[in-house]
JSON list of C-alpha atoms in Angstrom, two decimals:
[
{"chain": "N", "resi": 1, "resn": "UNK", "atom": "CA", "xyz": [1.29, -23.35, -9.29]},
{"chain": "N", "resi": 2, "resn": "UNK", "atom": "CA", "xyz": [1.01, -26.92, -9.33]},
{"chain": "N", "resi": 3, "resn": "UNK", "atom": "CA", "xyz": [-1.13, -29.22, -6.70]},
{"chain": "N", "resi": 4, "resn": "UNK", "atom": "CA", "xyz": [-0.29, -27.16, -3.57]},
{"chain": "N", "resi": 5, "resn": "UNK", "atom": "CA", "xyz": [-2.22, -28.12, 0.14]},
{"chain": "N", "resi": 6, "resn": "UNK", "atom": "CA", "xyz": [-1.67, -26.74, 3.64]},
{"chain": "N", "resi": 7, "resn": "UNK", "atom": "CA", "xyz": [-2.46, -27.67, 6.55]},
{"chain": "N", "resi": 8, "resn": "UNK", "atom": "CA", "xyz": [-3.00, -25.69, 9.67]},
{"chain": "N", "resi": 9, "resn": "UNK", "atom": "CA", "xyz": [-1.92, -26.51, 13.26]},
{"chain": "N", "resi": 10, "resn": "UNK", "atom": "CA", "xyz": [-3.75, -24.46, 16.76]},
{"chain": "N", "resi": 11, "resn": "UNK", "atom": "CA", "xyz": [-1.83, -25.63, 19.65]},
{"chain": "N", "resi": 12, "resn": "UNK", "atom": "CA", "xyz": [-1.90, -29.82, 19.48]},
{"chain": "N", "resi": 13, "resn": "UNK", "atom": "CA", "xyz": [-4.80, -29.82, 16.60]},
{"chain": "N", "resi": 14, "resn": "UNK", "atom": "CA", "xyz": [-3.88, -30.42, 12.92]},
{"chain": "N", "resi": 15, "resn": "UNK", "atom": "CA", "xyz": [-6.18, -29.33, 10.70]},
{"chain": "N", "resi": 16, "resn": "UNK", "atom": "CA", "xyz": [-7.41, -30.91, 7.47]},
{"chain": "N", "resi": 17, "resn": "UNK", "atom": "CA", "xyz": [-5.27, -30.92, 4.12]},
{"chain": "N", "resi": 18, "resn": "UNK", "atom": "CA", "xyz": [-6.70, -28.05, 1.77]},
{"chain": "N", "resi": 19, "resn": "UNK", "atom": "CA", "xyz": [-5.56, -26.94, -1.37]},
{"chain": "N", "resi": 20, "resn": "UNK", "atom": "CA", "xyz": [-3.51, -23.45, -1.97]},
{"chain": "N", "resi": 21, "resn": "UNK", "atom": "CA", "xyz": [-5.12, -22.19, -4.99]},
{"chain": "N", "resi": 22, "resn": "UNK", "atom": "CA", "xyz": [-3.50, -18.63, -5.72]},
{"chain": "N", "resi": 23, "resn": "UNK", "atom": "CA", "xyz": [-0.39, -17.24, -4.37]},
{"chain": "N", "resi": 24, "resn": "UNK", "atom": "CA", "xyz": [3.09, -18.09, -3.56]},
{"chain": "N", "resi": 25, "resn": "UNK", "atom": "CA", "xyz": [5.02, -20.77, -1.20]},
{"chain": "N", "resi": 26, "resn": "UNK", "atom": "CA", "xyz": [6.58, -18.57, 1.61]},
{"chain": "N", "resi": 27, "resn": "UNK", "atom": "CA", "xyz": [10.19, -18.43, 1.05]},
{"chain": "N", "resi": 28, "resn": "UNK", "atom": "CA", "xyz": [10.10, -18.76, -2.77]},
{"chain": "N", "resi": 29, "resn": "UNK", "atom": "CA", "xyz": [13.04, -17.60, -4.42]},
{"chain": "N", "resi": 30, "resn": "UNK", "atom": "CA", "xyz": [10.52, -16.05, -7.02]},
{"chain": "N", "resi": 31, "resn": "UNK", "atom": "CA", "xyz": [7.95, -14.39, -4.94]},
{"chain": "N", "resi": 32, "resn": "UNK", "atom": "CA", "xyz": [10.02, -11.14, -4.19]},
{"chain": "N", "resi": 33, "resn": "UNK", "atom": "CA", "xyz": [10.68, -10.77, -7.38]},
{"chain": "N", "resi": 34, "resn": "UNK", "atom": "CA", "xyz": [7.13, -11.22, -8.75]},
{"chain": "N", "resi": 35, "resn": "UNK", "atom": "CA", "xyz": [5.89, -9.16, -5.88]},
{"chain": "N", "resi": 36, "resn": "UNK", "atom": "CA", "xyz": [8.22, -6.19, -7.45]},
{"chain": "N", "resi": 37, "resn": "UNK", "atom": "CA", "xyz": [7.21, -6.43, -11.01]},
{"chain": "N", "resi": 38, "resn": "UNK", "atom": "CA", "xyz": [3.43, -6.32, -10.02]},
{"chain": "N", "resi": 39, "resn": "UNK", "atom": "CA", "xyz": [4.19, -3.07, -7.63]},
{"chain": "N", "resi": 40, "resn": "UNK", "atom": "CA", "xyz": [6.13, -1.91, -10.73]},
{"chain": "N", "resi": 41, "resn": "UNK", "atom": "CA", "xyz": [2.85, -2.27, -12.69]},
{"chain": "N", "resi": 42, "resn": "UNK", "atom": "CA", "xyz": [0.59, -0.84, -10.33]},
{"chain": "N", "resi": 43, "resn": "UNK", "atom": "CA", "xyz": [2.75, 2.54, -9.71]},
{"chain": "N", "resi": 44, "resn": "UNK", "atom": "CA", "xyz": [3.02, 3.11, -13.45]},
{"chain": "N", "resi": 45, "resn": "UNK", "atom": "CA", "xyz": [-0.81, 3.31, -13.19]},
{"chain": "N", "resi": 46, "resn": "UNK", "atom": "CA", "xyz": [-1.04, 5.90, -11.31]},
{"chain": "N", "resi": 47, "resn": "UNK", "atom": "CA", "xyz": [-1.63, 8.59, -12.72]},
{"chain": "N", "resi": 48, "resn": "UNK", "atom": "CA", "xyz": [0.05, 11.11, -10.63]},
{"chain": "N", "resi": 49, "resn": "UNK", "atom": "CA", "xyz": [-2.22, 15.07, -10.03]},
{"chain": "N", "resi": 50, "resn": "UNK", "atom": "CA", "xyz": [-0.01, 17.73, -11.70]},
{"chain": "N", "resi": 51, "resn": "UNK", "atom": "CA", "xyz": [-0.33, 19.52, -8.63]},
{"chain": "N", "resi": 52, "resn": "UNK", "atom": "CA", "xyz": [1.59, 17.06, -6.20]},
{"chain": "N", "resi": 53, "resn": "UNK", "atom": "CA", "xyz": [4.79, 18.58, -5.12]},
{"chain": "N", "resi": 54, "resn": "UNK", "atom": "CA", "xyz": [8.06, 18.49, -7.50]},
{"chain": "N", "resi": 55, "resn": "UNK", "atom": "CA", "xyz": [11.49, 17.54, -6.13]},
{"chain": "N", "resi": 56, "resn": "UNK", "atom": "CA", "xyz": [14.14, 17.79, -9.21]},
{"chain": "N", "resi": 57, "resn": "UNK", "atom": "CA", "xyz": [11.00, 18.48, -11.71]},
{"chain": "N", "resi": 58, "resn": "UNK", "atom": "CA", "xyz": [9.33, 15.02, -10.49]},
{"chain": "N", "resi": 59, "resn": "UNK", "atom": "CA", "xyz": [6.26, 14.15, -8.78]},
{"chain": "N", "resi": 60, "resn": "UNK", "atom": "CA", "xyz": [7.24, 12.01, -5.38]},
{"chain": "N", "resi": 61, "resn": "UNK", "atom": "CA", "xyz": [5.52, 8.65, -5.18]},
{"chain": "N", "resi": 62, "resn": "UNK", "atom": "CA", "xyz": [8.47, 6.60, -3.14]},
{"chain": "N", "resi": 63, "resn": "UNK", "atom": "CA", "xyz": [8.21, 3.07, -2.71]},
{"chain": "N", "resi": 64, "resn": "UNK", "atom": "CA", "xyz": [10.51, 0.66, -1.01]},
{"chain": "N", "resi": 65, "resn": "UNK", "atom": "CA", "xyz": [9.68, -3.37, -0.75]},
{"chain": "N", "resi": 66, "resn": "UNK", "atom": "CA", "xyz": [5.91, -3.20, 0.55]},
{"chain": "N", "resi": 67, "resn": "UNK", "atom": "CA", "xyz": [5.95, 0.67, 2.07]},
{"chain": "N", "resi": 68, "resn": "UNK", "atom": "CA", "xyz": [5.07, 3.73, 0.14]},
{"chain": "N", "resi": 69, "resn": "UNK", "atom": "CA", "xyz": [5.42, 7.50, 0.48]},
{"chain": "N", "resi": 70, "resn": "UNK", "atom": "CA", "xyz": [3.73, 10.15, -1.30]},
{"chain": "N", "resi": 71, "resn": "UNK", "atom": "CA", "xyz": [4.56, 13.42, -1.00]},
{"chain": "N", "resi": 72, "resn": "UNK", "atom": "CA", "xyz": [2.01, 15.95, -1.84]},
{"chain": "N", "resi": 73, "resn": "UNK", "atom": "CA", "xyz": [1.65, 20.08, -1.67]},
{"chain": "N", "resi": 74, "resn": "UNK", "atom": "CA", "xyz": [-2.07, 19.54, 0.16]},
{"chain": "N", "resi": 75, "resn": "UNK", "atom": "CA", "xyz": [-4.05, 17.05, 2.03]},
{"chain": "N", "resi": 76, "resn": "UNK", "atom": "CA", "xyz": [-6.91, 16.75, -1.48]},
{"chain": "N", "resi": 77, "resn": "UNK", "atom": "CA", "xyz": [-4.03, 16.31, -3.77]},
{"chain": "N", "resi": 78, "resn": "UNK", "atom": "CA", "xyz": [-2.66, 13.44, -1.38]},
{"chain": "N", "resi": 79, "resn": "UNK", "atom": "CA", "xyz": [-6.01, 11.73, -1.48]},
{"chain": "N", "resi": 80, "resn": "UNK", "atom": "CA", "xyz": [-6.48, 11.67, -4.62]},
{"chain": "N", "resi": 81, "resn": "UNK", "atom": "CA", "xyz": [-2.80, 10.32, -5.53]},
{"chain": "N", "resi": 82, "resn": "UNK", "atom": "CA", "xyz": [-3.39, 8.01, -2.84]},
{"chain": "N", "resi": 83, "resn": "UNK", "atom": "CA", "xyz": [-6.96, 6.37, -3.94]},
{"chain": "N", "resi": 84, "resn": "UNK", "atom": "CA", "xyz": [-5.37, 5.94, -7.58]},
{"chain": "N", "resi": 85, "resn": "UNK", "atom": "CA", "xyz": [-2.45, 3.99, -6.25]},
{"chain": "N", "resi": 86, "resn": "UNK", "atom": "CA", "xyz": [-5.13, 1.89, -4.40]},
{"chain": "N", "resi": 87, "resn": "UNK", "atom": "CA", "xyz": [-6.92, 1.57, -7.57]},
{"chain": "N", "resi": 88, "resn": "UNK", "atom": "CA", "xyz": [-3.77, 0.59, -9.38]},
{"chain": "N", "resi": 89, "resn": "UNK", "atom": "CA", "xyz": [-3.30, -2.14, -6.79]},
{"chain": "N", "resi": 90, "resn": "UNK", "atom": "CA", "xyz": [-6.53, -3.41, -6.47]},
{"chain": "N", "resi": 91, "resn": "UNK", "atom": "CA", "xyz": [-6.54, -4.15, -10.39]},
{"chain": "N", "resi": 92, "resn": "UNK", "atom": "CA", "xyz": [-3.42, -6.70, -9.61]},
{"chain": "N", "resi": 93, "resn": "UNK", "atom": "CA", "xyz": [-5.42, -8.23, -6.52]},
{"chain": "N", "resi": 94, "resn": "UNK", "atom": "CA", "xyz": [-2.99, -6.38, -3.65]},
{"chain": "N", "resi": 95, "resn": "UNK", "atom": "CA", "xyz": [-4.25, -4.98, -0.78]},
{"chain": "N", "resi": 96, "resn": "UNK", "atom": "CA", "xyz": [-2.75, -2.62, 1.40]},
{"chain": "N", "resi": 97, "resn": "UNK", "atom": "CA", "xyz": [-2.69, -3.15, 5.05]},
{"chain": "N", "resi": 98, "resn": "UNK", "atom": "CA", "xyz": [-4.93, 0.56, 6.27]},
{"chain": "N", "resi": 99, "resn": "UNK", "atom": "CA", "xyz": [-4.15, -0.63, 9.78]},
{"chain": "N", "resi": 100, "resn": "UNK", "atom": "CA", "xyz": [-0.61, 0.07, 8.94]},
{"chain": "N", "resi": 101, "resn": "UNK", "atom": "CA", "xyz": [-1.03, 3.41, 6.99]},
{"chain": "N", "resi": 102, "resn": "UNK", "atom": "CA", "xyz": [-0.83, 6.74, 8.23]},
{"chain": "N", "resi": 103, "resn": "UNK", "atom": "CA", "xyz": [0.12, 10.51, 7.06]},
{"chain": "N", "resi": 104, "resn": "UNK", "atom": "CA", "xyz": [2.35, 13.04, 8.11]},
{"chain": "N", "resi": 105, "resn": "UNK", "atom": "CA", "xyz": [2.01, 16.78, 7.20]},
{"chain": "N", "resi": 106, "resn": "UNK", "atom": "CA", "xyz": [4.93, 18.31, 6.02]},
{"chain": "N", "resi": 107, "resn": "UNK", "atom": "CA", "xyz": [2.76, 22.23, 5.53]},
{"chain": "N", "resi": 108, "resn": "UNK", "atom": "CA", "xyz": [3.40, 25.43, 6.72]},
{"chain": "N", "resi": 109, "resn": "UNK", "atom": "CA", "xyz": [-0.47, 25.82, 6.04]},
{"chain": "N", "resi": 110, "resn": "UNK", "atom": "CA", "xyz": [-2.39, 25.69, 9.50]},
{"chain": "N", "resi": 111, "resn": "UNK", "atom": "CA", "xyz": [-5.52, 24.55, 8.31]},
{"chain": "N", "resi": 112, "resn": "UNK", "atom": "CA", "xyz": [-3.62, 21.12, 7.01]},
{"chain": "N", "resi": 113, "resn": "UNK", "atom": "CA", "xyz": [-2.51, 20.45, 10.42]},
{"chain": "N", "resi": 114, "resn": "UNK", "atom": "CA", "xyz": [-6.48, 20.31, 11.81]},
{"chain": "N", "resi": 115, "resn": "UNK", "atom": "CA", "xyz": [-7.31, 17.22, 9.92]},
{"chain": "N", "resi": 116, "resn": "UNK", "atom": "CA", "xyz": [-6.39, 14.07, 12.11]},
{"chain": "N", "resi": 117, "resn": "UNK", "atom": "CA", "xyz": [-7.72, 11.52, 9.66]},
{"chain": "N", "resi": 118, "resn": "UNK", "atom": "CA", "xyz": [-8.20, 10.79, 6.09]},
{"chain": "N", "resi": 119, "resn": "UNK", "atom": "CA", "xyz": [-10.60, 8.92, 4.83]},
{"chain": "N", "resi": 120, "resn": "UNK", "atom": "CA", "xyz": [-9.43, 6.71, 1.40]},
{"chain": "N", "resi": 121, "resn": "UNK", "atom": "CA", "xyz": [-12.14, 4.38, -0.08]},
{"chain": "N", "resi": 122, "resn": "UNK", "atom": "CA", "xyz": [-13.38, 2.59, 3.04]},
{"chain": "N", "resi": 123, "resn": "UNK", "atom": "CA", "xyz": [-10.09, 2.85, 5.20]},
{"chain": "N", "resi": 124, "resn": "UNK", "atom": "CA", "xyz": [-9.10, 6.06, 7.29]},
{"chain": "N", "resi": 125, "resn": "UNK", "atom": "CA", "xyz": [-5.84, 6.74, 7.73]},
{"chain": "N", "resi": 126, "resn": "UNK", "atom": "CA", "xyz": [-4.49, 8.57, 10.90]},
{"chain": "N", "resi": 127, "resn": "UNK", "atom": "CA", "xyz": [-2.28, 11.80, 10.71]},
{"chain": "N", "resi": 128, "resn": "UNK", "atom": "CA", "xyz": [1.18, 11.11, 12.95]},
{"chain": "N", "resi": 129, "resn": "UNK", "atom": "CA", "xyz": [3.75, 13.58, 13.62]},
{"chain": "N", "resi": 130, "resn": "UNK", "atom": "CA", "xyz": [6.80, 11.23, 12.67]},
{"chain": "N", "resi": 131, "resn": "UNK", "atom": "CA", "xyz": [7.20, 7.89, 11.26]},
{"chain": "N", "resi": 132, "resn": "UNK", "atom": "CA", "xyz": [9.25, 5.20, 13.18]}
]
């Protein structure tokens, strides 16, 4: 990135110019593209439990643009899948949004249904009963 600077404007005040030192323009033709190849990276890192649940012999991490899905047999196995994917990401310097994230149960186990929070490295996810 070459000499980039923003400036920031709160209602009628303008803000000194400061300099943009990582990161993209917004609206970059490249960014989605670079965005994809490090999400690319980061899943391939993951290094998926053997017991996660198998649909067509496969392990089910999903990922579409910025959202993720992982589907997993039991609340342990999904929080373990789920702390290596942040792992992966945090290597590459992306953060998820944890305000954002939350967990359905998809069990006929009762005892998976009592849990109403998860707690991943310093974020808790809450436990909703669909996804809009």
């Amino acid at each position: 990135m070459t000499e980039t600077y923003s400036r920031v404007q709160v209602g009628k005040n303008l803000s000194d110019r400061f300099p943009i030192r990582n990161g993209f323009k917004q609206g970059d033709a490249l960014t989605p593209m670079l965005f994809n190849f490090a999400l690319e990276y980061a899943i391939r890192r993951v290094q998926v439990n053997q017991d996660g649940v198998k649909l067509s012999a496969t392990h089910q991490l999903l990922a579409y643009a910025d959202d993720f899905n992982i589907l997993e047999g039991s609340i342990n196995t999904l929080k373990e899948n789920a702390e290596a994917l942040v792992a992966a990401t945090r290597e590459i310097e992306l953060e998820g949004n944890a305000d954002k994230s939350k967990y359905m149960v998809m069990s006929r186990e009762q005892n998976a249904r009592r849990i109403h929070s998860v707690r991943i490295d310093n974020s808790t996810f809450d436990r909703v009963e669909d996804f809009k």
